[in-house]
């Protein structure tokens, strides 16, 4: 009888040790090159520097080197607030390592705001911002 009890206990313990299956990575409709579900359509590049100027070029602190981000001179980027609303549309004028200079075209970026490569809808929202202050 004790052998049967040990065997039953062993089966119960073995059944409890099974790991749940890992969630499958789903790809949104649109082909094999679609983005995984939940991935941002606006890849983060970095942040606006601590002391943005009222006018003129703004210092952007990049999260990775420009080569890793495929960031180029002349490219448009968007700064956005914590609530993910665009605050400025900027054009990259110079890139060096983990830093870039950008000139505001519309709106005004704030300190420590996120810089992203904009999707079409975000870029349209940024283009609706008021023109940048004179001297930008």
PDB file of C-alpha atoms in Angstrom:
ATOM      1  CA  UNK A   1       0.000   0.000   0.000  1.00  0.00           C
ATOM      2  CA  UNK A   2       2.834   2.398   0.793  1.00  0.00           C
ATOM      3  CA  UNK A   3       4.312   1.841  -2.686  1.00  0.00           C
ATOM      4  CA  UNK A   4       1.030   2.878  -4.285  1.00  0.00           C
ATOM      5  CA  UNK A   5       0.864   5.987  -2.075  1.00  0.00           C
ATOM      6  CA  UNK A   6       4.455   6.943  -2.967  1.00  0.00           C
ATOM      7  CA  UNK A   7       3.766   6.378  -6.662  1.00  0.00           C
ATOM      8  CA  UNK A   8       0.601   8.547  -6.512  1.00  0.00           C
ATOM      9  CA  UNK A   9       2.463  11.289  -4.639  1.00  0.00           C
ATOM     10  CA  UNK A  10       5.253  11.178  -7.249  1.00  0.00           C
ATOM     11  CA  UNK A  11       2.720  11.566 -10.060  1.00  0.00           C
ATOM     12  CA  UNK A  12       1.084  14.517  -8.314  1.00  0.00           C
ATOM     13  CA  UNK A  13       4.408  16.264  -7.785  1.00  0.00           C
ATOM     14  CA  UNK A  14       5.532  15.629 -11.350  1.00  0.00           C
ATOM     15  CA  UNK A  15       2.272  17.077 -12.665  1.00  0.00           C
ATOM     16  CA  UNK A  16       2.741  20.283 -10.650  1.00  0.00           C
ATOM     17  CA  UNK A  17       6.254  20.909 -12.003  1.00  0.00           C
ATOM     18  CA  UNK A  18       5.096  21.552 -15.572  1.00  0.00           C
ATOM     19  CA  UNK A  19       5.922  25.085 -16.789  1.00  0.00           C
ATOM     20  CA  UNK A  20       3.234  27.078 -18.568  1.00  0.00           C
ATOM     21  CA  UNK A  21       3.835  27.569 -22.302  1.00  0.00           C
ATOM     22  CA  UNK A  22       5.604  30.791 -23.296  1.00  0.00           C
ATOM     23  CA  UNK A  23       3.324  33.356 -24.970  1.00  0.00           C
ATOM     24  CA  UNK A  24       3.657  33.282 -28.721  1.00  0.00           C
ATOM     25  CA  UNK A  25       5.082  36.373 -30.409  1.00  0.00           C
ATOM     26  CA  UNK A  26       2.296  37.724 -32.560  1.00  0.00           C
ATOM     27  CA  UNK A  27       2.926  39.880 -35.584  1.00  0.00           C
ATOM     28  CA  UNK A  28       0.396  42.463 -36.650  1.00  0.00           C
ATOM     29  CA  UNK A  29      -1.241  41.992 -40.061  1.00  0.00           C
ATOM     30  CA  UNK A  30       0.734  43.417 -42.929  1.00  0.00           C
ATOM     31  CA  UNK A  31       3.187  40.732 -43.905  1.00  0.00           C
ATOM     32  CA  UNK A  32       6.237  39.061 -42.530  1.00  0.00           C
ATOM     33  CA  UNK A  33       7.966  42.399 -41.924  1.00  0.00           C
ATOM     34  CA  UNK A  34       5.288  43.733 -39.587  1.00  0.00           C
ATOM     35  CA  UNK A  35       6.150  44.986 -36.102  1.00  0.00           C
ATOM     36  CA  UNK A  36       5.375  42.766 -33.107  1.00  0.00           C
ATOM     37  CA  UNK A  37       2.192  43.690 -31.252  1.00  0.00           C
ATOM     38  CA  UNK A  38       2.733  46.335 -28.598  1.00  0.00           C
ATOM     39  CA  UNK A  39       5.899  47.786 -30.188  1.00  0.00           C
ATOM     40  CA  UNK A  40       5.921  51.564 -30.503  1.00  0.00           C
ATOM     41  CA  UNK A  41       5.492  53.032 -33.963  1.00  0.00           C
ATOM     42  CA  UNK A  42       7.720  55.913 -32.816  1.00  0.00           C
ATOM     43  CA  UNK A  43      11.182  54.506 -31.970  1.00  0.00           C
ATOM     44  CA  UNK A  44      12.888  56.376 -29.105  1.00  0.00           C
ATOM     45  CA  UNK A  45      16.110  58.139 -30.073  1.00  0.00           C
ATOM     46  CA  UNK A  46      16.935  59.858 -26.796  1.00  0.00           C
ATOM     47  CA  UNK A  47      16.068  63.017 -24.867  1.00  0.00           C
ATOM     48  CA  UNK A  48      16.313  66.805 -25.076  1.00  0.00           C
ATOM     49  CA  UNK A  49      19.223  68.154 -23.009  1.00  0.00           C
ATOM     50  CA  UNK A  50      18.783  69.523 -19.471  1.00  0.00           C
ATOM     51  CA  UNK A  51      18.812  73.240 -20.431  1.00  0.00           C
ATOM     52  CA  UNK A  52      17.119  73.786 -23.790  1.00  0.00           C
ATOM     53  CA  UNK A  53      17.631  77.253 -25.238  1.00  0.00           C
ATOM     54  CA  UNK A  54      14.724  79.537 -26.072  1.00  0.00           C
ATOM     55  CA  UNK A  55      15.916  79.787 -29.673  1.00  0.00           C
ATOM     56  CA  UNK A  56      18.580  78.163 -31.811  1.00  0.00           C
ATOM     57  CA  UNK A  57      19.943  74.626 -31.949  1.00  0.00           C
ATOM     58  CA  UNK A  58      18.912  72.192 -29.234  1.00  0.00           C
ATOM     59  CA  UNK A  59      21.180  69.518 -27.741  1.00  0.00           C
ATOM     60  CA  UNK A  60      19.745  66.017 -28.046  1.00  0.00           C
ATOM     61  CA  UNK A  61      21.183  63.210 -25.925  1.00  0.00           C
ATOM     62  CA  UNK A  62      20.925  60.020 -27.968  1.00  0.00           C
ATOM     63  CA  UNK A  63      20.210  56.667 -26.342  1.00  0.00           C
ATOM     64  CA  UNK A  64      22.602  54.888 -28.725  1.00  0.00           C
ATOM     65  CA  UNK A  65      25.008  56.013 -31.422  1.00  0.00           C
ATOM     66  CA  UNK A  66      23.480  57.493 -34.548  1.00  0.00           C
ATOM     67  CA  UNK A  67      24.732  54.539 -36.592  1.00  0.00           C
ATOM     68  CA  UNK A  68      22.762  52.098 -34.449  1.00  0.00           C
ATOM     69  CA  UNK A  69      19.690  54.316 -34.739  1.00  0.00           C
ATOM     70  CA  UNK A  70      20.136  54.903 -38.505  1.00  0.00           C
ATOM     71  CA  UNK A  71      19.785  58.622 -37.793  1.00  0.00           C
ATOM     72  CA  UNK A  72      20.990  60.994 -40.505  1.00  0.00           C
ATOM     73  CA  UNK A  73      21.692  64.701 -40.822  1.00  0.00           C
ATOM     74  CA  UNK A  74      18.599  66.504 -42.116  1.00  0.00           C
ATOM     75  CA  UNK A  75      16.165  63.972 -40.655  1.00  0.00           C
ATOM     76  CA  UNK A  76      13.026  65.196 -38.858  1.00  0.00           C
ATOM     77  CA  UNK A  77      12.413  64.103 -35.276  1.00  0.00           C
ATOM     78  CA  UNK A  78       9.714  64.946 -32.737  1.00  0.00           C
ATOM     79  CA  UNK A  79      10.019  65.779 -29.045  1.00  0.00           C
ATOM     80  CA  UNK A  80       7.081  64.758 -26.920  1.00  0.00           C
ATOM     81  CA  UNK A  81       5.928  65.261 -23.362  1.00  0.00           C
ATOM     82  CA  UNK A  82       5.289  62.578 -20.735  1.00  0.00           C
ATOM     83  CA  UNK A  83       1.690  62.280 -21.925  1.00  0.00           C
ATOM     84  CA  UNK A  84       3.066  61.470 -25.435  1.00  0.00           C
ATOM     85  CA  UNK A  85       1.860  64.689 -27.050  1.00  0.00           C
ATOM     86  CA  UNK A  86       4.246  66.313 -29.532  1.00  0.00           C
ATOM     87  CA  UNK A  87       5.920  69.502 -28.312  1.00  0.00           C
ATOM     88  CA  UNK A  88       8.274  70.248 -31.219  1.00  0.00           C
ATOM     89  CA  UNK A  89       9.283  69.200 -34.716  1.00  0.00           C
ATOM     90  CA  UNK A  90      13.073  69.374 -35.105  1.00  0.00           C
ATOM     91  CA  UNK A  91      15.547  68.915 -37.972  1.00  0.00           C
ATOM     92  CA  UNK A  92      18.894  67.233 -37.178  1.00  0.00           C
ATOM     93  CA  UNK A  93      21.801  69.492 -38.235  1.00  0.00           C
ATOM     94  CA  UNK A  94      24.778  67.695 -36.675  1.00  0.00           C
ATOM     95  CA  UNK A  95      25.498  64.318 -35.090  1.00  0.00           C
ATOM     96  CA  UNK A  96      28.502  63.356 -32.964  1.00  0.00           C
ATOM     97  CA  UNK A  97      28.532  60.054 -31.093  1.00  0.00           C
ATOM     98  CA  UNK A  98      25.769  60.069 -28.492  1.00  0.00           C
ATOM     99  CA  UNK A  99      24.803  63.718 -29.101  1.00  0.00           C
ATOM    100  CA  UNK A 100      23.055  65.626 -31.862  1.00  0.00           C
ATOM    101  CA  UNK A 101      22.120  69.227 -32.562  1.00  0.00           C
ATOM    102  CA  UNK A 102      18.663  69.939 -33.927  1.00  0.00           C
ATOM    103  CA  UNK A 103      16.904  73.108 -35.008  1.00  0.00           C
ATOM    104  CA  UNK A 104      13.231  73.490 -34.016  1.00  0.00           C
ATOM    105  CA  UNK A 105      10.890  74.019 -36.953  1.00  0.00           C
ATOM    106  CA  UNK A 106       7.576  73.969 -35.065  1.00  0.00           C
ATOM    107  CA  UNK A 107       6.782  74.192 -31.363  1.00  0.00           C
ATOM    108  CA  UNK A 108       9.298  74.314 -28.531  1.00  0.00           C
ATOM    109  CA  UNK A 109      10.940  71.315 -26.837  1.00  0.00           C
ATOM    110  CA  UNK A 110      11.210  71.104 -23.057  1.00  0.00           C
ATOM    111  CA  UNK A 111      14.019  69.748 -20.884  1.00  0.00           C
ATOM    112  CA  UNK A 112      14.276  65.948 -20.685  1.00  0.00           C
ATOM    113  CA  UNK A 113      11.481  65.360 -23.202  1.00  0.00           C
ATOM    114  CA  UNK A 114      11.637  62.194 -25.248  1.00  0.00           C
ATOM    115  CA  UNK A 115      12.886  62.406 -28.859  1.00  0.00           C
ATOM    116  CA  UNK A 116      11.405  59.919 -31.345  1.00  0.00           C
ATOM    117  CA  UNK A 117      11.407  59.126 -35.040  1.00  0.00           C
ATOM    118  CA  UNK A 118       7.785  60.022 -35.783  1.00  0.00           C
ATOM    119  CA  UNK A 119       5.161  57.882 -37.432  1.00  0.00           C
ATOM    120  CA  UNK A 120       2.977  59.664 -39.991  1.00  0.00           C
ATOM    121  CA  UNK A 121       0.195  60.565 -37.504  1.00  0.00           C
ATOM    122  CA  UNK A 122       2.679  61.925 -34.926  1.00  0.00           C
ATOM    123  CA  UNK A 123       4.490  63.943 -37.581  1.00  0.00           C
ATOM    124  CA  UNK A 124       1.187  65.475 -38.722  1.00  0.00           C
ATOM    125  CA  UNK A 125       0.393  66.441 -35.119  1.00  0.00           C
ATOM    126  CA  UNK A 126       3.838  68.024 -34.755  1.00  0.00           C
ATOM    127  CA  UNK A 127       3.437  69.939 -38.028  1.00  0.00           C
ATOM    128  CA  UNK A 128       0.223  71.456 -36.603  1.00  0.00           C
ATOM    129  CA  UNK A 129       2.184  73.067 -33.738  1.00  0.00           C
ATOM    130  CA  UNK A 130       2.841  76.837 -33.896  1.00  0.00           C
ATOM    131  CA  UNK A 131       6.044  77.948 -35.675  1.00  0.00           C
ATOM    132  CA  UNK A 132       9.252  77.874 -33.630  1.00  0.00           C
ATOM    133  CA  UNK A 133      10.311  81.158 -31.957  1.00  0.00           C
ATOM    134  CA  UNK A 134      12.343  83.549 -34.138  1.00  0.00           C
ATOM    135  CA  UNK A 135      16.074  82.834 -34.233  1.00  0.00           C
ATOM    136  CA  UNK A 136      15.637  79.062 -34.315  1.00  0.00           C
TER     137      UNK A 136
END
